[in-house]
């Protein structure tokens, strides 16, 4: 049974799939779903409340909040996906090296990963952004670094289990190099729990991106992002409360959807919960 | 046990040195160093050279690191060259606000988390349990800063019951101070409540299925007595671990909640420092967070023996 069919039959997984599909469709077809552009300033519509023309109201510059919420989904989804791909790549590299090679490689990689995870994630992200400068890719890199220890620890634990298996010994005795064994044999067998960890991490990554943007350290204006919109909304909270409600609701729905899918995937791929310290 | 303690402490020290090197290097990675800030616009090369010498930036990197680390060990984290005050002093002025918020949030999280978890476990399989489990998953996905904003809309804007942000001192007007504290503390505790409730439910169910419970019930031991005397004690260990870890994280400043509620804690101090490129202050606060977080982690690891005699006896010594 393939993954999509499985998710559809899983109660939570189905709700997650529906939510996430909706958000992806909204993000992809955003320009068709609104008459306005995300940065278009509409004359005479500054901080208007909810109306038929502007269902979520408008902001200080007269931009339609519904439109910006739609376009904000693009930033969130892309940032979430990109940072998890980068973080998984980095962490899995560190973890498999540590777990399979052992000794010094293990000590160095694991202490480095301990050092990274000793920082509060959001502040580590903020510090990395301070070094690299603000921007979409920089934020994704910052989040990836903050998330890499989770993958490193899990990949290490899995690599250590796999390294003791007979097939690895067989491959080694046939002259396969360490690199080949790690890449062609250990990695594919350790993939299940790593995919689950990746799916759990997407939700956290999206929240981190929103948090950094909320602090003014994420994607820079005028590109719409939910975190930045929420920060902006605080200034006008007594005039247009709707401004603060919808970007946050969109953010919550995406994260709920992704977490439901991740939980369902865990039930399928990782029945023993081999997670290395993940919650 | 001594061996275990020694290993854990040495490991922590190695990580601490690594972290301090990373934090030290921020100075060289962030574009625009202290000299460009202090020298003002269009400085002459002589002025720049003199400043570099004065700040010790002309020395080799390892020498600079050792000097910086030795000073930090003595509590001297340098002087913020934007604010013009010692970093340790700046941290000390913000610490009470952060401590207050963290204590309040942990108190709320333990009370409600444990209560909800026990209720769910006692009604396992009923609609109450289902509703609690679903609510927990939902709460864990809500960004807590957005929950804080919703709180402001409801209780400050619409109902006018609570102030929308800021902090008042308990020593001046306790009731007023509580009004300022309650919303940020609840918003900060939200995901901890869900996490602890989940954990309590799982640990209580785990304990309920054990033989000693069946035996005790068969011998006629009352349900409440059993819960208080045996189950609660055994289920407490993982809960205390999570509470401790959360507290360590909260002492690191609840960056986003502090930003939402204008709470003058350490998290906001750090974010302001990052935005102002106040490198010395960023280094200082980051070092502080890491030390606190690691110390809490270490204490939790070492305290297992206190809560669980099995750890103590298997290690063959006292804690």
Coordinates of C-alpha atoms in Angstrom, one line a residue:
Chain A
X1 CA 0.0 0.0 0.0
X2 CA 1.6 3.3 -1.0
X3 CA 2.0 6.2 1.5
X4 CA -0.8 8.4 0.1
X5 CA -3.4 5.6 0.4
X6 CA -2.2 4.8 3.8
X7 CA -2.4 8.4 5.0
X8 CA -5.9 8.7 3.5
X9 CA -7.1 5.6 5.5
X10 CA -5.5 7.0 8.7
X11 CA -8.0 9.2 10.5
X12 CA -5.6 11.9 11.5
X13 CA -3.6 11.5 8.4
X14 CA -6.6 12.2 6.2
X15 CA -7.4 15.5 8.0
X16 CA -3.7 16.5 7.7
X17 CA -3.7 15.7 4.0
X18 CA -6.8 17.7 3.4
X19 CA -5.5 20.7 5.3
X20 CA -2.1 20.7 3.7
X21 CA -3.5 20.1 0.2
X22 CA -5.8 23.2 0.6
X23 CA -2.9 25.3 1.8
X24 CA -0.7 24.2 -1.1
X25 CA -3.5 24.9 -3.6
X26 CA -4.1 28.3 -2.1
X27 CA -0.4 29.1 -2.3
X28 CA 0.0 27.8 -5.8
X29 CA -3.0 29.6 -7.2
X30 CA -2.8 32.7 -5.0
X31 CA -2.9 35.1 -8.0
X32 CA -6.1 33.6 -9.3
X33 CA -7.9 33.7 -6.0
X34 CA -7.6 37.5 -5.4
X35 CA -8.1 40.6 -7.6
X36 CA -5.2 42.3 -5.8
X37 CA -1.4 42.0 -5.8
X38 CA 0.3 41.1 -2.6
X39 CA 2.1 44.5 -2.5
X40 CA -0.7 46.5 -4.2
X41 CA -1.7 49.6 -2.1
X42 CA -5.3 50.3 -2.5
X43 CA -6.3 54.0 -2.4
X44 CA -8.5 55.0 0.5
X45 CA -8.4 51.6 2.1
X46 CA -6.0 52.1 5.1
X47 CA -6.7 49.8 8.1
X48 CA -10.2 49.0 7.0
X49 CA -12.0 46.3 8.9
X50 CA -13.5 43.2 7.3
X51 CA -15.7 43.9 4.3
X52 CA -16.9 42.1 1.1
X53 CA -14.1 43.8 -0.8
X54 CA -11.5 43.0 1.8
X55 CA -12.6 39.9 3.8
X56 CA -9.7 40.1 6.3
X57 CA -9.4 43.9 6.1
X58 CA -6.4 46.0 5.0
X59 CA -3.1 47.0 6.6
X60 CA -1.6 50.5 7.2
X61 CA -0.4 50.7 3.6
X62 CA -3.8 49.8 2.3
X63 CA -2.8 46.3 1.2
X64 CA -5.4 43.5 1.2
X65 CA -4.7 41.2 4.2
X66 CA -6.5 38.2 2.6
X67 CA -4.2 38.5 -0.4
X68 CA -1.1 38.8 1.7
X69 CA -2.1 35.8 3.8
X70 CA -2.5 33.7 0.6
X71 CA 0.9 34.8 -0.7
X72 CA 2.4 34.3 2.8
X73 CA 1.7 30.6 2.5
X74 CA 4.4 30.4 -0.2
X75 CA 7.1 31.7 2.1
X76 CA 6.1 29.5 5.0
X77 CA 5.9 26.3 2.9
X78 CA 9.1 26.9 1.0
X79 CA 11.0 27.9 4.1
X80 CA 9.8 24.9 6.0
X81 CA 10.6 22.5 3.2
X82 CA 14.0 24.0 2.2
X83 CA 15.3 24.2 5.8
X84 CA 14.3 20.6 6.6
X85 CA 16.0 19.3 3.5
X86 CA 19.2 21.2 4.3
X87 CA 19.1 20.4 8.0
X88 CA 18.4 16.7 7.3
X89 CA 21.3 16.6 4.8
X90 CA 23.7 18.2 7.3
X91 CA 22.5 16.1 10.3
X92 CA 22.4 12.8 8.5
X93 CA 25.9 13.4 7.1
X94 CA 27.2 14.1 10.7
X95 CA 25.2 11.3 12.3
X96 CA 26.1 8.5 9.9
X97 CA 29.8 9.4 9.9
X98 CA 29.7 9.4 13.7
X99 CA 27.7 6.1 14.0
X100 CA 29.6 4.1 11.4
X101 CA 33.1 5.3 11.8
X102 CA 33.0 5.7 15.6
X103 CA 36.1 6.8 17.6
X104 CA 37.2 10.3 16.9
X105 CA 34.7 11.0 14.2
X106 CA 32.0 10.1 16.6
X107 CA 33.3 12.2 19.4
X108 CA 33.8 15.3 17.3
X109 CA 30.5 15.1 15.4
X110 CA 28.5 14.4 18.5
X111 CA 30.1 17.1 20.7
X112 CA 29.5 19.6 17.8
X113 CA 25.9 18.5 17.7
X114 CA 25.6 18.9 21.5
X115 CA 27.1 22.4 21.2
X116 CA 24.6 23.4 18.5
X117 CA 21.6 22.0 20.5
X118 CA 22.8 23.9 23.7
X119 CA 21.5 27.1 22.1
X120 CA 17.9 28.0 22.2
X121 CA 16.8 27.3 18.6
X122 CA 15.2 30.7 17.9
X123 CA 18.3 32.6 19.2
X124 CA 20.7 30.4 17.3
X125 CA 18.6 31.1 14.2
X126 CA 18.7 34.8 15.0
X127 CA 22.4 34.8 15.5
X128 CA 23.0 33.0 12.2
X129 CA 20.8 35.5 10.4
X130 CA 22.8 38.3 12.1
X131 CA 25.9 36.7 10.5
X132 CA 24.5 35.9 7.1
X133 CA 22.2 38.9 6.8
X134 CA 18.4 38.7 6.5
X135 CA 16.7 37.0 3.6
X136 CA 14.8 33.8 2.6
X137 CA 17.8 31.5 2.0
X138 CA 19.7 32.8 5.0
X139 CA 16.7 32.1 7.2
X140 CA 16.4 28.5 5.8
X141 CA 20.1 27.9 6.5
X142 CA 19.7 29.3 10.0
X143 CA 16.8 26.9 10.8
X144 CA 18.6 24.0 9.1
X145 CA 21.6 24.5 11.4
X146 CA 19.3 24.6 14.5
X147 CA 17.6 21.4 13.4
X148 CA 20.6 19.4 12.3
X149 CA 21.4 17.9 15.8
X150 CA 18.0 16.1 15.8
X151 CA 18.9 14.3 12.6
X152 CA 22.5 13.7 13.6
X153 CA 21.6 11.9 16.8
X154 CA 18.9 9.8 15.2
X155 CA 21.1 8.9 12.2
X156 CA 24.0 8.0 14.5
X157 CA 21.8 5.7 16.6
X158 CA 20.5 4.0 13.4
X159 CA 23.9 3.8 11.8
X160 CA 25.2 2.1 14.9
X161 CA 22.4 -0.5 14.8
X162 CA 22.9 -1.1 11.0
X163 CA 26.7 -1.2 11.3
X164 CA 26.4 -4.4 13.4
X165 CA 24.3 -6.2 10.8
X166 CA 25.7 -9.0 8.8
X167 CA 25.0 -7.4 5.4
X168 CA 27.4 -4.6 6.3
X169 CA 30.0 -7.0 7.4
X170 CA 29.5 -8.9 4.1
X171 CA 29.8 -5.7 2.1
X172 CA 33.0 -4.7 4.0
X173 CA 34.6 -8.1 3.4
X174 CA 33.9 -7.8 -0.3
X175 CA 36.0 -4.7 -0.3
X176 CA 33.3 -2.0 -0.3
X177 CA 34.7 1.4 0.9
X178 CA 33.3 3.1 4.0
X179 CA 31.7 5.8 1.9
X180 CA 30.0 3.2 -0.3
X181 CA 28.7 1.3 2.7
X182 CA 27.4 4.4 4.4
X183 CA 25.7 5.7 1.3
X184 CA 24.5 2.6 -0.4
X185 CA 23.7 0.2 2.5
X186 CA 23.3 2.0 5.8
X187 CA 21.4 5.1 4.6
X188 CA 18.6 3.3 2.7
X189 CA 18.0 1.0 5.7
X190 CA 17.8 3.9 8.1
X191 CA 15.5 5.9 6.0
X192 CA 12.1 5.2 7.6
X193 CA 12.7 6.9 11.0
X194 CA 14.6 9.7 9.3
X195 CA 11.7 10.5 7.0
X196 CA 9.4 10.6 10.1
X197 CA 11.8 12.9 11.8
X198 CA 11.9 15.1 8.7
X199 CA 8.1 15.3 8.6
X200 CA 8.0 16.2 12.2
X201 CA 10.6 18.9 11.6
X202 CA 8.7 20.7 8.9
X203 CA 6.1 21.9 11.4
X204 CA 8.9 23.1 13.8
X205 CA 10.7 24.8 10.9
X206 CA 7.6 26.7 9.8
X207 CA 7.1 27.9 13.3
X208 CA 10.7 29.0 13.6
X209 CA 10.5 30.9 10.3
X210 CA 7.4 32.6 11.5
X211 CA 9.1 33.4 14.8
X212 CA 12.2 34.9 13.1
X213 CA 10.0 36.9 10.8
X214 CA 7.9 38.1 13.8
X215 CA 11.1 39.4 15.3
X216 CA 12.0 41.2 12.1
X217 CA 14.8 38.8 11.3
X218 CA 13.2 36.8 8.6
X219 CA 12.1 37.4 5.1
X220 CA 12.3 41.1 4.5
X221 CA 9.3 43.4 3.5
X222 CA 7.5 43.9 1.2
X223 CA 7.5 40.1 0.7
X224 CA 4.5 38.9 2.8
X225 CA 5.2 36.4 5.5
X226 CA 2.9 35.4 8.3
X227 CA 5.3 36.1 11.1
X228 CA 6.0 39.6 9.9
X229 CA 2.3 40.3 9.4
X230 CA 1.6 39.2 13.0
X231 CA 4.3 41.6 14.3
X232 CA 2.8 44.4 12.2
X233 CA -0.7 43.6 13.4
X234 CA 0.3 44.2 17.0
X235 CA 0.6 47.9 16.3
X236 CA -3.0 48.1 15.2
X237 CA -4.5 45.4 17.3
X238 CA -7.3 47.7 18.8
X239 CA -8.3 49.0 15.3
X240 CA -8.1 45.9 13.1
X241 CA -8.1 42.7 15.3
X242 CA -8.8 40.6 12.2
X243 CA -5.3 41.5 11.0
X244 CA -3.8 39.5 13.9
X245 CA -6.3 36.6 13.6
X246 CA -6.0 35.3 10.0
X247 CA -2.2 35.0 9.4
X248 CA -2.0 33.2 12.8
X249 CA -4.9 30.9 12.0
X250 CA -3.3 30.1 8.6
X251 CA 0.0 29.3 10.3
X252 CA -1.7 27.1 12.9
X253 CA -3.7 25.2 10.3
X254 CA -0.6 24.4 8.3
X255 CA 1.3 23.2 11.3
X256 CA -1.7 21.1 12.6
X257 CA -1.9 19.6 9.1
X258 CA 1.8 18.8 8.9
X259 CA 1.9 17.4 12.4
X260 CA -1.1 15.1 11.8
X261 CA 0.6 13.7 8.7
X262 CA 3.8 13.3 10.6
X263 CA 2.1 11.4 13.4
X264 CA 0.3 9.1 10.9
X265 CA 3.6 8.5 9.1
X266 CA 5.2 7.6 12.4
X267 CA 2.6 5.0 13.0
X268 CA 3.4 3.4 9.6
X269 CA 7.2 3.8 9.2
X270 CA 8.4 3.7 12.8
X271 CA 6.3 1.4 14.9
X272 CA 8.9 1.1 17.6
X273 CA 9.5 4.9 17.8
X274 CA 13.3 4.6 17.5
X275 CA 13.4 8.4 17.8
X276 CA 16.7 9.6 19.3
X277 CA 15.4 12.0 21.9
X278 CA 12.8 13.7 19.7
X279 CA 9.6 14.6 21.5
Chain B
X1 CA 27.8 6.9 40.7
X2 CA 30.9 9.0 41.1
X3 CA 32.2 7.7 37.8
X4 CA 28.9 8.6 36.1
X5 CA 29.0 12.1 37.6
X6 CA 32.6 12.6 36.5
X7 CA 31.8 11.5 32.9
X8 CA 28.8 13.8 32.6
X9 CA 30.6 16.8 34.0
X10 CA 33.6 16.3 31.7
X11 CA 31.3 15.9 28.7
X12 CA 29.5 19.1 29.6
X13 CA 32.8 21.0 30.0
X14 CA 33.9 19.8 26.5
X15 CA 30.7 21.0 25.0
X16 CA 31.0 24.3 26.9
X17 CA 34.4 25.0 25.5
X18 CA 33.1 24.2 22.0
X19 CA 30.2 26.5 22.5
X20 CA 32.4 29.3 23.8
X21 CA 34.6 29.0 20.7
X22 CA 31.5 29.3 18.4
X23 CA 30.2 32.3 20.4
X24 CA 33.6 33.9 20.3
X25 CA 33.8 33.6 16.6
X26 CA 30.6 35.5 16.1
X27 CA 32.6 38.6 16.6
X28 CA 34.5 37.8 13.4
X29 CA 31.6 36.5 11.4
X30 CA 29.2 39.4 11.9
X31 CA 29.9 42.0 9.3
X32 CA 31.1 45.3 10.8
X33 CA 33.2 45.0 13.9
X34 CA 33.5 47.1 17.0
X35 CA 36.1 49.4 15.4
X36 CA 33.7 50.5 12.6
X37 CA 31.1 51.3 15.2
X38 CA 33.4 53.1 17.6
X39 CA 35.5 55.0 15.1
X40 CA 32.5 56.8 13.6
X41 CA 32.2 57.8 9.9
X42 CA 35.3 58.2 7.8
X43 CA 38.0 57.5 10.4
X44 CA 41.7 57.9 9.6
X45 CA 43.8 54.8 9.4
X46 CA 45.7 55.9 12.5
X47 CA 42.5 56.1 14.6
X48 CA 41.5 52.6 13.4
X49 CA 44.9 51.2 14.2
X50 CA 44.8 52.8 17.7
X51 CA 41.3 51.4 18.4
X52 CA 42.3 47.9 17.2
X53 CA 45.3 48.0 19.6
X54 CA 43.2 49.3 22.4
X55 CA 40.5 46.5 21.9
X56 CA 43.2 43.9 21.6
X57 CA 42.1 43.1 18.0
X58 CA 45.7 43.2 16.7
X59 CA 46.6 40.0 18.6
X60 CA 46.4 36.5 17.2
X61 CA 43.0 34.9 17.3
X62 CA 43.8 32.1 19.8
X63 CA 45.3 34.7 22.2
X64 CA 42.2 36.9 21.9
X65 CA 40.0 33.8 22.6
X66 CA 41.9 32.8 25.7
X67 CA 41.7 36.3 27.1
X68 CA 38.0 36.6 26.4
X69 CA 37.3 33.1 27.9
X70 CA 39.3 33.8 31.1
X71 CA 37.5 37.1 31.6
X72 CA 34.1 35.4 31.0
X73 CA 35.0 32.7 33.6
X74 CA 35.4 35.6 36.1
X75 CA 32.0 37.0 35.2
X76 CA 33.4 39.7 32.9
X77 CA 31.5 39.4 29.7
X78 CA 32.8 42.7 28.3
X79 CA 31.2 46.1 27.8
X80 CA 28.4 46.6 25.3
X81 CA 29.8 49.2 22.9
X82 CA 26.4 50.4 21.8
X83 CA 24.8 50.8 25.3
X84 CA 28.1 51.5 27.0
X85 CA 27.4 49.4 30.1
X86 CA 28.9 46.0 31.2
X87 CA 27.1 43.0 29.8
X88 CA 26.9 41.2 33.1
X89 CA 25.1 44.3 34.6
X90 CA 22.7 44.4 31.7
X91 CA 21.9 40.7 32.1
X92 CA 21.4 41.2 35.9
X93 CA 18.9 44.0 35.3
X94 CA 16.8 41.8 33.0
X95 CA 17.1 38.5 34.9
X96 CA 14.3 39.2 37.5
X97 CA 11.7 39.6 34.8
X98 CA 12.8 36.4 33.0
X99 CA 12.8 34.5 36.3
X100 CA 9.4 35.7 37.3
X101 CA 7.9 34.7 33.9
X102 CA 9.5 31.3 33.9
X103 CA 8.5 30.5 37.5
X104 CA 4.9 31.5 36.8
X105 CA 4.7 29.5 33.5
X106 CA 6.2 26.4 35.1
X107 CA 3.8 26.6 38.0
X108 CA 0.8 26.9 35.6
X109 CA 2.1 24.1 33.4
X110 CA 2.7 21.6 36.2
X111 CA -0.7 22.3 37.9
X112 CA -2.8 22.0 34.8
X113 CA -0.6 19.5 32.9
X114 CA -0.7 17.0 35.7
X115 CA -4.4 17.5 36.4
X116 CA -5.4 17.1 32.8
X117 CA -3.1 14.1 32.3
X118 CA -4.5 12.2 35.3
X119 CA -8.1 12.9 34.3
X120 CA -7.3 11.6 30.8
X121 CA -5.6 8.4 32.2
X122 CA -8.4 7.7 34.6
X123 CA -11.0 8.0 31.8
X124 CA -8.9 6.1 29.2
X125 CA -10.9 5.3 26.1
X126 CA -13.9 7.5 26.9
X127 CA -14.8 10.7 25.0
X128 CA -13.1 12.8 27.7
X129 CA -9.8 11.1 27.0
X130 CA -10.3 11.5 23.2
X131 CA -11.2 15.2 23.6
X132 CA -8.1 15.8 25.8
X133 CA -5.8 13.9 23.4
X134 CA -7.1 15.9 20.4
X135 CA -6.9 19.2 22.2
X136 CA -3.3 18.4 23.2
X137 CA -2.3 17.7 19.6
X138 CA -3.9 21.0 18.5
X139 CA -2.3 23.0 21.3
X140 CA 1.1 21.7 20.4
X141 CA 0.7 23.0 16.9
X142 CA -0.5 26.5 17.9
X143 CA 2.4 29.0 17.9
X144 CA 2.4 30.3 21.5
X145 CA 3.1 33.9 20.4
X146 CA -0.1 33.8 18.3
X147 CA -2.0 32.4 21.3
X148 CA -0.6 35.4 23.2
X149 CA -1.9 37.8 20.5
X150 CA -5.3 36.2 20.7
X151 CA -5.2 36.7 24.5
X152 CA -4.5 40.4 24.0
X153 CA -7.4 40.7 21.5
X154 CA -9.8 38.9 23.9
X155 CA -8.8 40.2 27.4
X156 CA -7.2 43.5 26.6
X157 CA -9.0 44.9 23.5
X158 CA -12.5 43.4 23.8
X159 CA -13.0 42.8 27.5
X160 CA -10.5 45.3 28.9
X161 CA -9.7 43.1 31.9
X162 CA -6.0 42.8 31.5
X163 CA -3.2 45.1 30.2
X164 CA -1.9 44.3 26.7
X165 CA 1.7 44.4 27.7
X166 CA 4.5 45.6 30.0
X167 CA 5.5 44.6 33.5
X168 CA 4.9 46.0 37.0
X169 CA 6.9 45.1 40.1
X170 CA 5.4 42.7 42.7
X171 CA 7.1 44.7 45.4
X172 CA 5.1 47.8 44.5
X173 CA 1.6 46.6 43.8
X174 CA 1.3 42.8 43.8
X175 CA -2.3 42.7 42.4
X176 CA -1.4 45.0 39.5
X177 CA 1.8 43.0 38.9
X178 CA -0.2 39.8 38.7
X179 CA -2.5 41.3 36.1
X180 CA 0.5 42.1 33.9
X181 CA 2.1 38.6 34.5
X182 CA -0.9 36.4 33.9
X183 CA -1.3 36.6 30.1
X184 CA 2.4 36.1 29.2
X185 CA 2.7 33.3 31.7
X186 CA -0.3 31.4 30.4
X187 CA 0.8 31.9 26.8
X188 CA 4.2 30.6 27.6
X189 CA 2.9 27.6 29.6
X190 CA 0.5 26.5 26.9
X191 CA 2.6 23.9 25.0
X192 CA 4.2 22.7 28.3
X193 CA 0.7 22.0 29.6
X194 CA 0.0 19.8 26.6
X195 CA 3.3 18.1 26.7
X196 CA 3.1 17.4 30.4
X197 CA -0.5 16.2 30.2
X198 CA 0.5 13.7 27.4
X199 CA 3.4 12.5 29.5
X200 CA 1.4 12.1 32.7
X201 CA -1.3 10.2 30.9
X202 CA 1.2 7.8 29.4
X203 CA 3.2 7.3 32.6
X204 CA 0.0 6.8 34.7
X205 CA -1.4 4.3 32.2
X206 CA 2.0 2.5 32.1
X207 CA 2.0 2.3 35.9
X208 CA -1.7 1.2 36.1
X209 CA -0.9 -1.8 33.9
X210 CA 1.8 -3.1 36.2
X211 CA 1.5 -6.2 38.4
X212 CA 2.0 -4.4 41.7
X213 CA -1.1 -2.3 41.0
X214 CA -3.2 -5.4 40.2
X215 CA -1.9 -7.1 43.4
X216 CA -2.5 -4.0 45.5
X217 CA -6.1 -3.7 44.1
X218 CA -6.7 -7.4 44.8
X219 CA -5.6 -6.9 48.4
X220 CA -8.2 -4.2 48.7
X221 CA -6.0 -1.1 48.5
X222 CA -8.1 2.0 47.8
X223 CA -7.8 3.6 44.4
X224 CA -7.0 7.1 45.7
X225 CA -4.4 5.8 48.1
X226 CA -2.8 3.8 45.3
X227 CA -2.7 6.8 43.1
X228 CA -1.1 9.0 45.7
X229 CA 1.3 6.6 47.3
X230 CA 2.5 4.5 44.4
X231 CA 1.5 5.6 40.9
X232 CA 2.1 9.3 41.3
X233 CA 5.5 8.7 42.7
X234 CA 6.6 6.4 39.9
X235 CA 5.0 8.5 37.2
X236 CA 6.8 11.6 38.6
X237 CA 10.3 11.0 37.2
X238 CA 9.7 11.6 33.5
X239 CA 7.4 14.5 34.3
X240 CA 10.1 16.2 36.5
X241 CA 12.6 15.7 33.7
X242 CA 10.4 17.5 31.2
X243 CA 9.5 20.2 33.7
X244 CA 13.2 20.8 34.4
X245 CA 14.1 21.0 30.7
X246 CA 11.3 23.4 30.0
X247 CA 12.3 25.6 32.9
X248 CA 15.9 25.6 31.6
X249 CA 14.6 26.7 28.2
X250 CA 12.4 29.4 29.7
X251 CA 15.3 30.8 31.7
X252 CA 16.8 31.4 28.3
X253 CA 14.2 34.0 27.8
X254 CA 10.9 33.4 26.1
X255 CA 11.9 35.5 23.1
X256 CA 8.7 35.6 21.2
X257 CA 6.3 35.9 24.2
X258 CA 8.5 38.7 25.6
X259 CA 8.3 40.4 22.2
X260 CA 4.4 40.1 22.1
X261 CA 3.9 41.4 25.6
X262 CA 6.7 43.9 25.8
X263 CA 8.1 41.9 28.7
X264 CA 11.5 43.4 29.6
X265 CA 13.4 40.0 29.9
X266 CA 16.6 38.5 28.6
X267 CA 15.1 37.3 25.4
X268 CA 14.2 40.8 24.2
X269 CA 17.6 42.1 25.4
X270 CA 19.3 39.5 23.1
X271 CA 17.0 40.2 20.1
X272 CA 17.6 43.9 20.4
X273 CA 21.4 43.2 20.6
X274 CA 21.2 41.1 17.5
X275 CA 19.3 43.8 15.6
X276 CA 21.8 46.5 16.8
X277 CA 24.7 44.3 15.9
X278 CA 25.9 44.7 19.5
X279 CA 28.3 41.8 19.2
X280 CA 29.7 41.8 22.7
X281 CA 26.2 41.8 24.2
X282 CA 25.1 39.0 21.9
X283 CA 28.1 36.9 22.9
X284 CA 27.4 37.6 26.6
X285 CA 23.7 36.7 26.5
X286 CA 24.2 33.6 24.4
X287 CA 26.9 32.3 26.7
X288 CA 24.6 32.9 29.7
X289 CA 21.8 31.0 28.1
X290 CA 24.0 28.1 27.2
X291 CA 25.5 27.8 30.6
X292 CA 22.1 27.9 32.3
X293 CA 20.6 25.4 29.9
X294 CA 23.5 23.0 30.3
X295 CA 23.6 23.4 34.1
X296 CA 19.9 22.5 34.3
X297 CA 20.4 19.5 32.0
X298 CA 23.3 18.3 34.1
X299 CA 21.4 18.7 37.3
X300 CA 18.4 16.7 36.0
X301 CA 20.7 13.9 34.9
X302 CA 22.4 13.8 38.2
X303 CA 19.2 14.0 40.2
X304 CA 17.8 10.8 38.7
X305 CA 19.3 9.0 41.6
X306 CA 17.4 11.1 44.1
X307 CA 14.0 10.3 42.6
X308 CA 14.7 6.7 41.5
X309 CA 16.5 4.5 44.1
X310 CA 17.2 2.0 41.3
X311 CA 19.6 4.3 39.6
X312 CA 21.3 4.9 42.9
X313 CA 21.6 1.2 43.9
X314 CA 22.6 0.0 40.4
X315 CA 25.5 2.5 40.5
X316 CA 26.4 1.1 43.9
X317 CA 26.8 4.4 45.8
X318 CA 25.1 7.5 47.1
X319 CA 24.3 10.5 44.9

